[in-house]
Amino acid sequence: MVRTLVVSLIFSFSCLPAAVAAPPVQLDFPVLVLGETAPVRLQLAPHAGGLALYSIHMNTMDSGVVSGYQVTGVQCPSGFQFNLYRNGQGAVCYRAEDTPHAGGVMVVQVINVDAADGHTLWEEGLGFLDAHGPPQRTAWHLFGVRP
């Protein structure tokens, strides 16, 4: 009985990811005048290995609602690949290696193309996806200034 319990516990803990990953954490909150560009740093959480995708979105998927901001470039941590979505709709840093990674910083260049004056909170604008669970999302915050 005890042996069965111990084996079951060892097996269940061995199936858990070594680090619990999460959506990126926004480190910069720039104030962007219409037409201005600024970097936004996103802290990427450590991950146990396997497929890991960290993303930022400037529109609401499937609805066509846009924030007024666009992504013009992205820099990912060492060991990551990247993809820019068409029309500046967002970017993703991803990796598929089986080895764990310690996280890092993703730097996204954002431009104010037609954002509202003041604070924009974009629900589910930052995302994380891996094979260990459902997609995780959180908001990003930017501040626009219109002339």
Short mmCIF file of C-alpha atoms in Angstrom, two decimals, residues 49-52 80-81 94-99:
data_model
loop_
_atom_site.label_atom_id
_atom_site.label_comp_id
_atom_site.label_asym_id
_atom_site.label_seq_id
_atom_site.Cartn_x
_atom_site.Cartn_y
_atom_site.Cartn_z
CA GLY A 49 11.05 23.13 -21.91
CA GLY A 50 9.12 22.17 -25.00
CA LEU A 51 6.95 24.55 -27.01
CA ALA A 52 6.57 27.99 -25.41
CA PHE A 80 13.97 32.16 -29.38
CA GLN A 81 12.50 32.58 -32.86
CA TYR A 94 8.69 31.23 -29.38
CA ARG A 95 10.92 28.22 -28.84
CA ALA A 96 10.45 24.45 -29.07
CA GLU A 97 13.64 23.06 -27.47
CA ASP A 98 13.15 20.40 -24.80
CA THR A 99 15.63 22.11 -22.47
#
